[in-house]
Amino acid sequence: MVSRRGFLAGGAAAAASGAVGIAAGAAGASLAAEADLETFAASRQAEFYGPHQSGIELDIQAVTNMVAFDIKESVTKADMLRWMRLLTDDIARLTAGEPVLADPAPELAIGAARFTAYVGFGPSLFSKLGLESQMPEGFAELPAFGVDQLQERYSGGDVLIHIAADDPVVLAHGTRGLVRDSMPFASVRWVQPGFAHSPGMIPAGLTHRNLMGQVDGTANPELGSSDFDSVVWINDGPQWIKGGTLLVFRRIAMQLDTWDQLGIPSKEEVIGRKLSNGAPLTGEQETDVPDLGARHPNGLLVIPEFAHIRRAAPQESGERIFRRPFSYDNGMNERGSMDVGLLWTAYQRDISKQYLPIQRRLEQLDLLNQWTVPIGSAVFAVPGGVQGSELLAEALFS
Amino acid sequence: MRKISLLFLLIPLLVTGCTSPGGVVAEDLWVKSSEMSMQGGMTAVYGTLTNNTQQDVVLVGGDTEIAGVVEVHEMTMIGGEMKMQEIDGGLTIPAGMSIVLEPGGNHLMLMMLTDDLEAGEEISVTFDFDGAEDITVDGIVAKPAEGGDEDYHSGEMEMDN
Ligand code: HEM
Ligand SMILES: [Cu+2]
């Protein structure tokens, strides 16, 4: 965010020196501004040290790898701490745009590109290590839902490293470093790559679009707000989870062939929002509050009974989540049907009180279910951030 | 102004745990953890050493609890193959210059390990110099790493790493 402002200021400075009319100076400045413009994504840097791990309360990056691991049989708490020592140092360096220690390809550290990575732990890790007493409140495997068609290869895992950046090469290089340092302790269970818009595609604060075309993320708590804090960041319970959060991950396939057969009005009724700008069907702008009581002259609800946002809207005050979904594109079959969807993520303090009641309502009725199928699922408890020489999850494994 | 620049100078020293600003400064040190770094086996320490003195300094050896023998090694072509060997007379760091210890190049060889060295463990190593004070660095982390064409022939001094 800081660098984006810096970039804007640079542009303004170039414009100003142009206005003064010193020809050479103006040309030099605009050349510099152009060079800045070409490489602005490289220099933008996320914050690693702080009360929370990075890559959650952040405008979504361009590309991601979610990597889930199963620990080796002999692994102990002490081994976990050694793993966390390696990851803490690696992530700090990669976030700063530097190679990790012992990097066999340091030349690939070409810019921070808002690299982030955070670590989370699945319920299975707590039982394998006998750490059940350290499980946060409202954290457990999800029950089965009627809409589920889950596949093992996309589900579960003892440990998650969720990596993201604004550049695919930076992402691949960082992923390689983190996975290399994980191999003494665990094996890879699954990796799920995803993406959002490239940097420079949409202004800050504008909500991204998913592959169904919808503006997706409007009703989220605002980054940096106290609302965000109270929905997402845990402030009690075991020491290690303070400043952390609970993640529900769902791989949700989109059936675009049948979705594309719908006309625009039907597509808009499925969600309850307009495709053009994400405004509720009862408003003009994305930020307008949906009027769930509004009716057409013929008496029908403007935002229908089956609309996704009606069903997903909180019924009790605490039933809110922060969603940060990346898209995935896993190729296509011989008939040209694309294997696409969302790496759907929801962050919250308490899964049982926040995600679960919403999902139960959507399971019963949500017209969107006709074009979306959950095919992967996992939950992870994400420890708080680190300061100074602390290690990630140090209090859990010490 | 002056205070600020002093602070910046101090930060790298604090981070690497090395406190000899007038002498040699060590940065980004790590030690290799591999299937060879088991008790009785061997490994090596890598990183950057900077000579902040006015005269040349020679790295002549070292000392660490986890190794029975510590030597300064180089890689050279012997009979068409890259082999490593002890550097006669040690490794010179010219005044004001840095040298990099890296896989496939110069390194501080740790042999006859007294214990298994596992990934993520930390060790303490003393670097012995001629021409500057020795330095001891704590918290050197063991990184999982596989050297390129590893070819160990224990005892014959042909151990690549
Ligand atoms: C592929 C699957 C999904 C798609 C394409 C999708 C799409 C959308 C869209 C376009 C919106 C409206 C804009 C916004 O507020 O972000 C929305 C809102 C929302 N969705 Fe989803 N969604 C999906 C799955 C889910 C799931 C599984 C849940 C929770 C179990 C969920 C919970 C919500 C919530 C809580 C809102 C905000 C409702 C409000 O206005 O208060 N969504 N979703
Ligand atoms: Cu050697």
Coordinates of C-alpha atoms and ligand atoms in Angstrom, one line a residue:
Chain A
M1 CA 0.0 0.0 0.0
V2 CA 2.8 2.3 0.9
S3 CA 4.6 1.7 -2.3
R4 CA 1.5 2.3 -4.3
R5 CA 1.3 5.7 -2.7
G6 CA 4.9 6.2 -3.5
F7 CA 4.3 5.3 -7.1
L8 CA 1.5 7.8 -7.3
A9 CA 3.6 10.5 -5.7
G10 CA 6.3 9.7 -8.3
G11 CA 3.8 10.2 -11.1
A12 CA 2.7 13.5 -9.6
A13 CA 6.3 14.7 -9.3
A14 CA 6.9 13.8 -13.0
A15 CA 3.8 15.7 -14.0
A16 CA 4.8 18.7 -11.9
S17 CA 8.3 18.9 -13.4
G18 CA 6.7 18.7 -16.8
A19 CA 4.5 21.7 -16.0
V20 CA 7.6 23.8 -15.1
G21 CA 8.6 23.4 -18.7
I22 CA 12.2 22.4 -18.4
A23 CA 12.3 20.2 -21.4
A24 CA 15.3 18.0 -20.4
G25 CA 14.2 17.6 -16.8
A26 CA 10.6 16.7 -17.9
A27 CA 11.8 14.1 -20.3
G28 CA 14.1 12.6 -17.7
A29 CA 11.4 12.6 -15.1
S30 CA 8.8 11.0 -17.4
L31 CA 11.4 8.3 -18.4
A32 CA 11.9 7.6 -14.8
A33 CA 8.2 7.6 -14.1
E34 CA 7.8 5.1 -17.0
A35 CA 10.4 2.8 -15.6
D36 CA 8.7 3.0 -12.2
L37 CA 5.4 2.2 -13.9
E38 CA 6.9 -0.9 -15.6
T39 CA 8.3 -2.3 -12.4
F40 CA 6.0 -1.0 -9.7
A41 CA 4.8 -4.4 -8.8
A42 CA 8.4 -5.7 -8.0
S43 CA 9.0 -3.2 -5.2
R44 CA 5.8 -3.4 -3.3
Q45 CA 6.4 -5.2 0.0
A46 CA 4.1 -6.7 2.6
E47 CA 4.8 -6.5 6.3
F48 CA 6.1 -9.7 7.9
Y49 CA 6.6 -8.7 11.5
G50 CA 3.5 -7.8 13.5
P51 CA 0.6 -9.1 15.6
H52 CA -0.8 -11.2 12.7
Q53 CA 0.7 -13.4 10.0
S54 CA 0.7 -11.7 6.6
G55 CA -1.3 -12.5 3.6
I56 CA -4.8 -12.3 5.1
E57 CA -5.6 -8.6 5.9
L58 CA -4.2 -7.6 2.6
D59 CA -5.6 -6.7 -0.9
I60 CA -5.5 -10.0 -2.7
Q61 CA -2.4 -10.8 -4.7
A62 CA -2.2 -12.0 -8.3
V63 CA -1.1 -15.6 -7.7
T64 CA -1.1 -18.2 -4.9
N65 CA -0.1 -21.7 -4.0
M66 CA -1.8 -23.4 -1.1
V67 CA 0.4 -26.3 0.0
A68 CA -0.8 -28.8 2.6
F69 CA 1.6 -31.2 4.3
D70 CA 1.3 -34.4 6.4
I71 CA 3.9 -34.7 9.0
K72 CA 6.3 -37.7 9.1
E73 CA 5.4 -40.4 11.6
S74 CA 8.3 -39.7 14.0
V75 CA 7.8 -35.9 14.1
T76 CA 7.6 -34.4 17.6
K77 CA 6.9 -31.0 19.1
A78 CA 10.6 -30.3 19.1
D79 CA 10.8 -31.2 15.4
M80 CA 7.9 -28.9 14.7
L81 CA 9.7 -26.0 16.4
R82 CA 12.8 -26.7 14.2
W83 CA 10.6 -26.6 11.1
M84 CA 9.0 -23.3 12.3
R85 CA 12.5 -21.8 12.9
L86 CA 13.3 -22.5 9.2
L87 CA 10.0 -21.2 7.9
T88 CA 10.0 -18.1 10.1
D89 CA 13.4 -17.0 8.7
D90 CA 12.5 -18.0 5.1
I91 CA 9.2 -16.1 5.1
A92 CA 10.8 -13.0 6.6
R93 CA 13.5 -13.0 3.9
L94 CA 11.1 -13.8 1.0
T95 CA 8.6 -11.1 2.1
A96 CA 11.5 -8.6 2.0
G97 CA 12.3 -9.8 -1.6
E98 CA 15.5 -11.5 -0.5
P99 CA 16.6 -15.1 -1.2
V100 CA 16.3 -17.6 1.7
L101 CA 19.5 -18.8 3.4
A102 CA 21.1 -21.7 1.4
D103 CA 19.0 -20.7 -1.7
P104 CA 20.3 -22.6 -4.7
A105 CA 18.8 -20.0 -7.0
P106 CA 19.2 -16.6 -5.3
E107 CA 19.1 -14.9 -8.7
L108 CA 15.4 -15.5 -8.7
A109 CA 14.8 -13.1 -5.8
I110 CA 14.0 -10.3 -8.2
G111 CA 11.6 -8.3 -6.1
A112 CA 9.3 -8.6 -3.1
A113 CA 6.1 -8.4 -5.3
R114 CA 4.0 -8.4 -2.1
F115 CA 5.2 -12.0 -1.3
T116 CA 3.4 -13.4 1.7
A117 CA 3.2 -16.8 3.3
Y118 CA 1.3 -17.8 6.5
V119 CA 1.3 -21.1 8.3
G120 CA -1.8 -23.0 9.7
F121 CA -2.4 -26.3 11.5
G122 CA -5.2 -28.8 10.8
P123 CA -7.1 -30.7 13.6
S124 CA -5.2 -33.9 12.6
L125 CA -1.9 -32.2 13.7
F126 CA -3.2 -31.6 17.2
S127 CA -4.2 -35.2 17.6
K128 CA -1.0 -36.6 16.1
L129 CA 1.1 -34.6 18.6
G130 CA -1.2 -35.0 21.6
L131 CA -1.9 -31.2 21.6
E132 CA -5.7 -31.5 21.8
S133 CA -5.8 -29.2 24.9
Q134 CA -4.3 -26.4 22.7
M135 CA -7.1 -26.5 20.1
P136 CA -8.8 -23.1 19.8
E137 CA -12.5 -22.7 20.6
G138 CA -14.8 -23.4 17.7
F139 CA -12.1 -25.3 15.8
A140 CA -12.9 -28.8 14.5
E141 CA -13.2 -30.8 11.3
L142 CA -16.3 -29.7 9.3
P143 CA -19.4 -31.9 9.3
A144 CA -20.4 -33.3 5.9
F145 CA -22.8 -31.1 3.9
G146 CA -25.4 -32.2 1.4
V147 CA -23.8 -30.2 -1.4
D148 CA -20.3 -31.8 -0.9
Q149 CA -18.6 -33.9 -3.5
L150 CA -15.3 -33.9 -1.7
Q151 CA -12.1 -35.5 -3.1
E152 CA -9.2 -36.6 -0.9
R153 CA -6.6 -35.1 -3.2
Y154 CA -8.0 -31.6 -2.4
S155 CA -8.8 -32.0 1.2
G156 CA -7.4 -32.2 4.7
G157 CA -3.8 -31.8 5.8
D158 CA -1.8 -31.5 9.1
V159 CA 0.0 -28.2 8.1
L160 CA -0.8 -25.5 5.5
I161 CA 1.5 -23.0 4.0
H162 CA -0.5 -20.5 2.0
I163 CA 1.8 -18.5 -0.2
A164 CA 0.9 -15.6 -2.5
A165 CA 2.6 -12.9 -4.5
D166 CA 2.0 -10.5 -7.4
D167 CA 4.3 -12.4 -9.7
P168 CA 4.3 -16.0 -10.7
V169 CA 8.1 -16.4 -10.8
V170 CA 8.4 -14.9 -7.4
L171 CA 5.7 -17.2 -6.2
A172 CA 7.3 -20.3 -7.7
H173 CA 10.7 -19.4 -6.3
G174 CA 9.4 -18.7 -2.8
T175 CA 7.3 -21.9 -2.8
R176 CA 10.4 -23.9 -3.7
G177 CA 12.3 -22.5 -0.8
L178 CA 9.6 -23.1 1.8
V179 CA 8.8 -26.6 0.5
R180 CA 12.5 -27.5 0.5
D181 CA 12.8 -26.6 4.1
S182 CA 9.7 -28.6 4.9
M183 CA 10.8 -31.9 3.5
P184 CA 12.8 -33.1 6.5
F185 CA 9.5 -33.0 8.5
A186 CA 6.6 -33.7 6.2
S187 CA 5.4 -34.8 2.8
V188 CA 3.3 -32.8 0.5
R189 CA -0.3 -33.8 0.7
W190 CA -1.7 -31.4 -2.0
V191 CA -0.9 -28.2 -3.7
Q192 CA -3.6 -26.0 -5.1
P193 CA -2.5 -23.0 -7.3
G194 CA -4.8 -20.0 -7.9
F195 CA -4.9 -16.5 -9.1
A196 CA -6.7 -13.2 -9.0
H197 CA -6.2 -10.1 -11.1
S198 CA -2.7 -8.9 -12.0
P199 CA -1.4 -5.8 -10.2
G200 CA -2.5 -2.7 -12.2
M201 CA -5.8 -4.2 -13.4
I202 CA -8.2 -2.6 -10.9
P203 CA -7.8 0.3 -8.5
A204 CA -7.2 -0.3 -4.8
G205 CA -10.4 -0.9 -2.9
L206 CA -12.3 -2.1 -6.0
T207 CA -13.6 -5.7 -5.5
H208 CA -12.2 -8.5 -7.7
R209 CA -14.3 -10.6 -10.0
N210 CA -14.5 -14.3 -10.0
L211 CA -14.7 -16.5 -13.1
M212 CA -18.5 -16.4 -13.1
G213 CA -18.1 -12.7 -13.7
Q214 CA -19.4 -11.6 -10.3
V215 CA -17.9 -8.9 -8.2
D216 CA -16.9 -11.1 -5.2
G217 CA -16.1 -9.7 -1.8
T218 CA -18.3 -6.7 -1.4
A219 CA -19.8 -7.5 2.0
N220 CA -16.4 -8.3 3.6
P221 CA -15.3 -6.4 6.7
E222 CA -13.0 -3.6 5.6
L223 CA -9.2 -4.1 5.8
G224 CA -7.7 -2.2 8.7
S225 CA -11.1 -1.7 10.4
S226 CA -12.0 -2.6 14.0
D227 CA -14.8 -4.6 12.3
F228 CA -12.2 -6.7 10.6
D229 CA -10.5 -7.3 14.0
S230 CA -13.6 -8.5 15.6
V231 CA -14.6 -10.8 12.8
V232 CA -11.2 -12.3 12.1
W233 CA -8.5 -12.0 14.7
I234 CA -8.7 -14.1 17.8
N235 CA -7.9 -12.3 21.1
D236 CA -8.3 -15.0 23.7
G237 CA -7.7 -18.7 24.2
P238 CA -4.3 -20.4 24.2
Q239 CA -1.3 -18.0 23.9
W240 CA -0.2 -19.3 20.5
I241 CA -3.5 -18.5 18.7
K242 CA -3.8 -14.9 20.0
G243 CA -3.5 -12.6 17.0
G244 CA -4.3 -15.6 14.8
T245 CA -7.5 -16.8 13.0
L246 CA -9.3 -19.9 11.9
L247 CA -9.4 -20.7 8.2
V248 CA -12.1 -22.6 6.3
F249 CA -10.8 -23.6 2.9
R250 CA -13.2 -25.0 0.3
R251 CA -12.3 -25.8 -3.3
I252 CA -15.5 -25.0 -5.1
A253 CA -15.9 -26.0 -8.8
M254 CA -17.9 -23.7 -11.1
Q255 CA -20.1 -25.2 -13.8
L256 CA -19.5 -22.5 -16.4
D257 CA -21.2 -24.3 -19.3
T258 CA -24.6 -24.3 -17.7
W259 CA -24.0 -20.9 -16.0
D260 CA -23.3 -19.3 -19.4
Q261 CA -26.7 -20.5 -20.6
L262 CA -28.4 -18.0 -18.2
G263 CA -29.3 -14.5 -19.3
I264 CA -28.0 -11.6 -17.3
P265 CA -31.2 -11.0 -15.3
S266 CA -31.2 -14.6 -14.2
K267 CA -27.5 -14.6 -13.3
E268 CA -28.1 -11.4 -11.2
E269 CA -31.1 -13.0 -9.3
V270 CA -29.0 -16.0 -8.4
I271 CA -26.7 -13.7 -6.4
G272 CA -29.0 -10.7 -5.7
R273 CA -26.5 -8.3 -7.1
K274 CA -25.8 -6.7 -10.6
L275 CA -23.0 -8.1 -12.7
S276 CA -22.0 -4.7 -14.1
N277 CA -20.8 -3.2 -10.8
G278 CA -21.9 -5.5 -7.9
A279 CA -24.6 -3.2 -6.7
P280 CA -27.5 -5.0 -5.0
L281 CA -30.6 -5.4 -7.2
T282 CA -32.3 -2.9 -4.9
G283 CA -29.5 -0.2 -5.4
E284 CA -27.3 1.6 -7.8
Q285 CA -23.8 1.2 -6.4
E286 CA -21.7 -1.6 -5.0
T287 CA -21.7 0.0 -1.5
D288 CA -25.5 0.4 -1.3
V289 CA -27.0 -1.8 1.4
P290 CA -29.3 -4.5 0.0
D291 CA -32.9 -4.0 0.8
L292 CA -34.0 -7.6 1.5
G293 CA -37.6 -6.5 2.0
A294 CA -38.1 -4.7 -1.3
R295 CA -40.7 -6.1 -3.7
H296 CA -41.5 -5.6 -7.4
P297 CA -44.9 -4.1 -8.2
N298 CA -46.2 -7.6 -8.8
G299 CA -45.3 -8.5 -5.2
L300 CA -42.2 -10.7 -5.9
L301 CA -39.1 -10.0 -3.8
V302 CA -36.5 -8.0 -5.8
I303 CA -33.7 -10.0 -4.1
P304 CA -35.3 -13.5 -4.4
E305 CA -35.8 -16.0 -1.6
F306 CA -33.1 -18.2 -3.2
A307 CA -30.6 -15.4 -3.8
H308 CA -27.0 -16.2 -2.5
I309 CA -26.7 -12.9 -0.6
R310 CA -30.1 -13.3 1.1
R311 CA -29.2 -16.8 2.3
A312 CA -25.6 -15.8 3.3
A313 CA -26.5 -12.6 5.1
P314 CA -26.1 -12.9 8.9
Q315 CA -29.2 -14.0 10.8
E316 CA -27.5 -13.4 14.1
S317 CA -25.1 -10.5 14.6
G318 CA -21.9 -12.6 14.9
E319 CA -22.4 -14.7 11.7
R320 CA -19.9 -13.0 9.5
I321 CA -16.7 -14.1 7.9
F322 CA -13.8 -12.6 5.8
R323 CA -13.6 -14.1 2.4
R324 CA -10.5 -13.9 0.2
P325 CA -11.1 -16.3 -2.6
F326 CA -8.6 -16.9 -5.4
S327 CA -9.7 -18.5 -8.7
Y328 CA -8.3 -21.7 -10.0
D329 CA -8.0 -22.9 -13.6
N330 CA -7.1 -26.5 -13.9
G331 CA -7.4 -26.9 -17.7
M332 CA -10.3 -28.3 -19.6
N333 CA -11.7 -31.6 -21.0
E334 CA -11.9 -32.6 -24.7
R335 CA -15.3 -30.9 -25.0
G336 CA -13.8 -27.6 -23.9
S337 CA -15.4 -27.6 -20.5
M338 CA -13.2 -25.6 -18.2
D339 CA -12.2 -27.1 -14.8
V340 CA -12.4 -23.8 -12.9
G341 CA -13.7 -22.5 -9.6
L342 CA -12.6 -20.9 -6.4
L343 CA -10.0 -21.6 -3.8
W344 CA -12.6 -20.2 -1.4
T345 CA -11.2 -19.1 2.0
A346 CA -13.1 -17.8 5.0
Y347 CA -11.3 -16.3 8.0
Q348 CA -12.9 -16.0 11.4
R349 CA -12.5 -16.2 15.2
D350 CA -14.8 -19.2 15.6
I351 CA -15.8 -21.6 12.8
S352 CA -18.8 -23.1 14.7
K353 CA -20.4 -19.6 15.3
Q354 CA -19.4 -17.9 12.1
Y355 CA -19.0 -20.1 9.0
L356 CA -21.1 -23.1 10.1
P357 CA -24.5 -21.4 10.4
I358 CA -24.0 -19.7 7.0
Q359 CA -23.0 -22.9 5.3
R360 CA -26.0 -24.7 6.8
R361 CA -28.4 -22.1 5.4
L362 CA -26.7 -22.3 2.0
E363 CA -26.9 -26.1 2.1
Q364 CA -30.6 -25.9 2.5
L365 CA -31.3 -23.2 -0.1
D366 CA -29.1 -21.2 -2.4
L367 CA -29.7 -21.2 -6.1
L368 CA -26.0 -20.8 -6.7
N369 CA -25.6 -24.4 -5.6
Q370 CA -26.8 -25.4 -9.1
W371 CA -23.6 -24.1 -10.6
T372 CA -21.1 -24.6 -7.8
V373 CA -19.8 -27.8 -6.2
P374 CA -17.5 -28.1 -3.2
I375 CA -14.8 -30.7 -4.2
G376 CA -12.2 -29.9 -1.6
S377 CA -12.3 -29.0 2.1
A378 CA -10.0 -28.3 5.0
V379 CA -9.7 -26.2 8.2
F380 CA -6.6 -24.8 9.7
A381 CA -5.8 -22.8 12.8
V382 CA -3.5 -19.9 11.9
P383 CA -1.2 -18.8 14.8
G384 CA -0.5 -15.1 15.5
G385 CA 2.3 -13.2 14.0
V386 CA 5.9 -12.8 15.2
Q387 CA 8.0 -9.9 16.5
G388 CA 11.8 -9.7 16.8
S389 CA 13.4 -13.1 17.2
E390 CA 10.1 -15.0 17.9
L391 CA 9.3 -18.1 15.9
L392 CA 6.0 -18.9 14.3
A393 CA 3.8 -20.9 16.7
E394 CA 6.7 -21.0 19.3
A395 CA 4.2 -21.1 22.2
L396 CA 2.5 -24.1 20.7
F397 CA 5.5 -26.3 20.2
S398 CA 7.8 -25.2 23.1
Chain B
M1 CA 21.7 12.4 11.7
R2 CA 24.9 11.0 13.1
K3 CA 23.0 8.8 15.6
I4 CA 20.8 7.4 12.8
S5 CA 23.7 6.3 10.6
L6 CA 25.4 4.7 13.6
L7 CA 22.2 2.7 14.3
F8 CA 22.1 1.4 10.8
L9 CA 25.7 0.2 11.0
L10 CA 24.9 -1.7 14.2
I11 CA 21.9 -3.6 13.0
P12 CA 23.7 -6.2 10.9
L13 CA 26.1 -6.9 13.7
L14 CA 23.3 -7.5 16.2
V15 CA 21.4 -9.7 13.8
T16 CA 24.4 -12.0 13.1
G17 CA 25.3 -12.0 16.7
C18 CA 28.8 -11.0 15.9
T19 CA 30.3 -8.2 18.0
S20 CA 33.7 -7.3 16.6
P21 CA 33.1 -4.2 14.4
G22 CA 36.7 -3.5 13.9
G23 CA 37.6 -7.1 12.8
V24 CA 35.8 -9.6 10.7
V25 CA 32.0 -9.6 10.4
A26 CA 30.1 -12.7 9.5
E27 CA 26.7 -12.6 7.7
D28 CA 24.1 -15.0 6.5
L29 CA 25.8 -18.0 8.0
W30 CA 24.2 -21.4 7.7
V31 CA 25.3 -25.0 8.1
K32 CA 24.2 -27.8 5.9
S33 CA 21.9 -30.6 7.2
S34 CA 21.9 -33.6 4.9
E35 CA 22.1 -37.4 5.3
M36 CA 25.9 -36.9 5.8
S37 CA 25.5 -34.7 8.8
M38 CA 25.0 -37.6 11.2
Q39 CA 27.1 -38.4 14.2
G40 CA 30.6 -39.3 12.9
G41 CA 29.8 -37.7 9.6
M42 CA 30.5 -34.3 8.2
T43 CA 29.0 -31.0 7.0
A44 CA 30.1 -27.5 6.3
V45 CA 29.4 -23.9 7.2
Y46 CA 28.7 -21.2 4.6
G47 CA 28.1 -17.5 4.5
T48 CA 29.9 -14.2 4.0
L49 CA 32.9 -13.0 6.0
T50 CA 33.9 -9.3 5.7
N51 CA 37.3 -8.1 6.7
N52 CA 36.8 -4.6 8.2
T53 CA 40.4 -4.1 9.1
Q54 CA 43.2 -2.3 7.3
Q55 CA 45.3 -5.4 6.6
D56 CA 44.7 -8.9 5.1
V57 CA 43.3 -11.5 7.5
V58 CA 43.5 -15.2 7.1
L59 CA 40.8 -17.7 8.1
V60 CA 42.9 -20.6 9.4
G61 CA 40.3 -22.8 11.0
G62 CA 37.6 -22.9 13.6
D63 CA 36.0 -24.6 16.5
T64 CA 32.6 -26.0 17.3
E65 CA 31.2 -28.3 19.9
I66 CA 29.5 -30.5 17.3
A67 CA 32.7 -31.4 15.3
G68 CA 35.9 -33.2 16.2
V69 CA 37.8 -31.6 13.3
V70 CA 37.3 -28.2 11.6
E71 CA 39.2 -27.3 8.5
V72 CA 39.2 -24.6 5.8
H73 CA 38.4 -26.2 2.5
E74 CA 38.4 -25.3 -1.2
M75 CA 37.1 -27.0 -4.3
T76 CA 39.6 -27.7 -7.1
M77 CA 39.7 -29.7 -10.3
I78 CA 41.7 -32.9 -9.6
G79 CA 42.0 -35.3 -12.5
G80 CA 39.0 -33.8 -14.3
E81 CA 36.8 -34.0 -11.2
M82 CA 35.8 -31.4 -8.6
K83 CA 37.3 -32.4 -5.3
M84 CA 37.7 -30.6 -2.1
Q85 CA 40.9 -30.2 0.0
E86 CA 42.2 -28.3 2.8
I87 CA 43.6 -24.9 1.8
D88 CA 47.3 -24.7 2.7
G89 CA 47.9 -21.8 5.0
G90 CA 44.2 -20.9 5.2
L91 CA 41.9 -18.6 3.2
T92 CA 43.0 -14.9 2.8
I93 CA 40.4 -12.1 3.2
P94 CA 42.0 -9.0 1.7
A95 CA 41.7 -5.8 3.7
G96 CA 38.2 -4.3 3.4
M97 CA 36.9 -7.2 1.3
S98 CA 34.4 -10.0 1.7
I99 CA 34.6 -13.6 0.8
V100 CA 31.7 -16.0 0.3
L101 CA 31.7 -19.5 1.6
E102 CA 29.3 -21.4 -0.5
P103 CA 28.4 -25.0 -1.7
G104 CA 30.7 -25.9 -4.6
G105 CA 33.3 -23.3 -3.4
N106 CA 35.3 -22.5 -0.3
H107 CA 33.8 -23.7 3.0
L108 CA 34.5 -24.3 6.7
M109 CA 34.5 -28.1 6.9
L110 CA 33.1 -29.8 10.0
M111 CA 34.2 -33.4 10.3
M112 CA 33.8 -36.2 12.8
L113 CA 30.5 -34.8 14.0
T114 CA 29.9 -35.5 17.7
D115 CA 26.1 -35.6 17.2
D116 CA 23.4 -35.7 14.5
L117 CA 22.9 -32.3 13.0
E118 CA 19.2 -32.0 12.1
A119 CA 17.4 -29.4 9.9
G120 CA 16.4 -26.3 11.9
E121 CA 19.0 -26.9 14.7
E122 CA 21.3 -24.1 15.7
I123 CA 25.0 -24.4 16.4
S124 CA 27.7 -22.0 17.6
V125 CA 31.0 -21.8 15.6
T126 CA 34.2 -19.9 16.3
F127 CA 36.2 -18.7 13.3
D128 CA 40.0 -18.6 13.9
F129 CA 41.8 -15.8 12.1
D130 CA 45.4 -14.8 11.7
G131 CA 45.6 -11.0 11.7
A132 CA 42.2 -10.4 13.5
E133 CA 40.4 -11.5 16.6
D134 CA 38.6 -14.8 16.4
I135 CA 34.8 -14.5 16.3
T136 CA 32.2 -16.7 17.7
V137 CA 28.7 -16.8 16.1
D138 CA 25.7 -18.3 17.8
G139 CA 22.5 -19.4 16.2
I140 CA 23.8 -20.7 12.9
V141 CA 20.9 -22.6 11.6
A142 CA 21.1 -26.0 9.9
K143 CA 19.4 -25.8 6.5
P144 CA 18.4 -28.9 4.5
A145 CA 20.5 -28.8 1.4
E146 CA 21.8 -31.2 -1.2
G147 CA 25.0 -30.1 -2.8
G148 CA 25.3 -30.6 -6.6
D149 CA 27.3 -33.8 -7.3
E150 CA 28.1 -35.0 -3.8
D151 CA 30.9 -37.5 -3.7
Y152 CA 32.0 -38.4 -0.3
H153 CA 35.0 -40.6 0.2
S154 CA 35.5 -40.4 3.9
G155 CA 39.1 -40.3 5.0
E156 CA 40.5 -39.8 1.5
M157 CA 39.8 -36.1 1.5
E158 CA 37.7 -36.4 -1.6
M159 CA 34.5 -35.4 0.1
D160 CA 32.6 -33.0 -2.0
N161 CA 29.8 -31.2 -0.2
Ligands
HEM1 C1 -18.2 -20.7 -5.8 C2 -18.8 -20.4 -4.7 C3 -19.3 -19.0 -4.4 C4 -19.4 -17.9 -5.2 C5 -19.1 -17.8 -6.7 C6 -19.8 -16.8 -4.3 C7 -20.1 -15.6 -4.8 C8 -20.6 -14.5 -4.0 C9 -20.9 -13.2 -4.5 C10 -20.8 -12.8 -5.9 C11 -21.3 -12.5 -3.4 C12 -21.8 -11.1 -3.4 C13 -20.8 -10.0 -3.2 C14 -20.1 -10.1 -1.9 O1 -20.6 -9.7 -0.9 O2 -19.0 -10.7 -1.9 C15 -21.2 -13.4 -2.3 C16 -21.6 -13.0 -1.0 C17 -21.4 -13.8 0.1 N1 -21.1 -15.1 0.1 FE1 -20.6 -16.2 -1.5 N2 -20.0 -17.3 -3.1 C18 -19.6 -18.6 -3.1 C19 -19.6 -19.5 -2.0 C20 -19.9 -19.1 -0.7 C21 -19.9 -19.9 0.5 C22 -19.5 -21.4 0.5 C23 -20.2 -19.2 1.5 C24 -20.3 -19.5 3.0 C25 -20.5 -20.7 3.5 C26 -20.4 -17.8 1.1 C27 -20.7 -16.8 1.9 C28 -21.0 -15.5 1.4 C29 -21.3 -14.4 2.3 C30 -21.4 -14.5 3.8 C31 -21.6 -13.3 1.5 C32 -22.0 -11.9 1.9 C33 -23.5 -11.9 2.2 C34 -24.0 -10.5 2.6 O3 -24.3 -9.7 1.7 O4 -24.0 -10.3 3.8 N3 -20.2 -17.8 -0.3 N4 -20.8 -14.6 -2.6
CU2 CU 35.2 -29.9 2.6

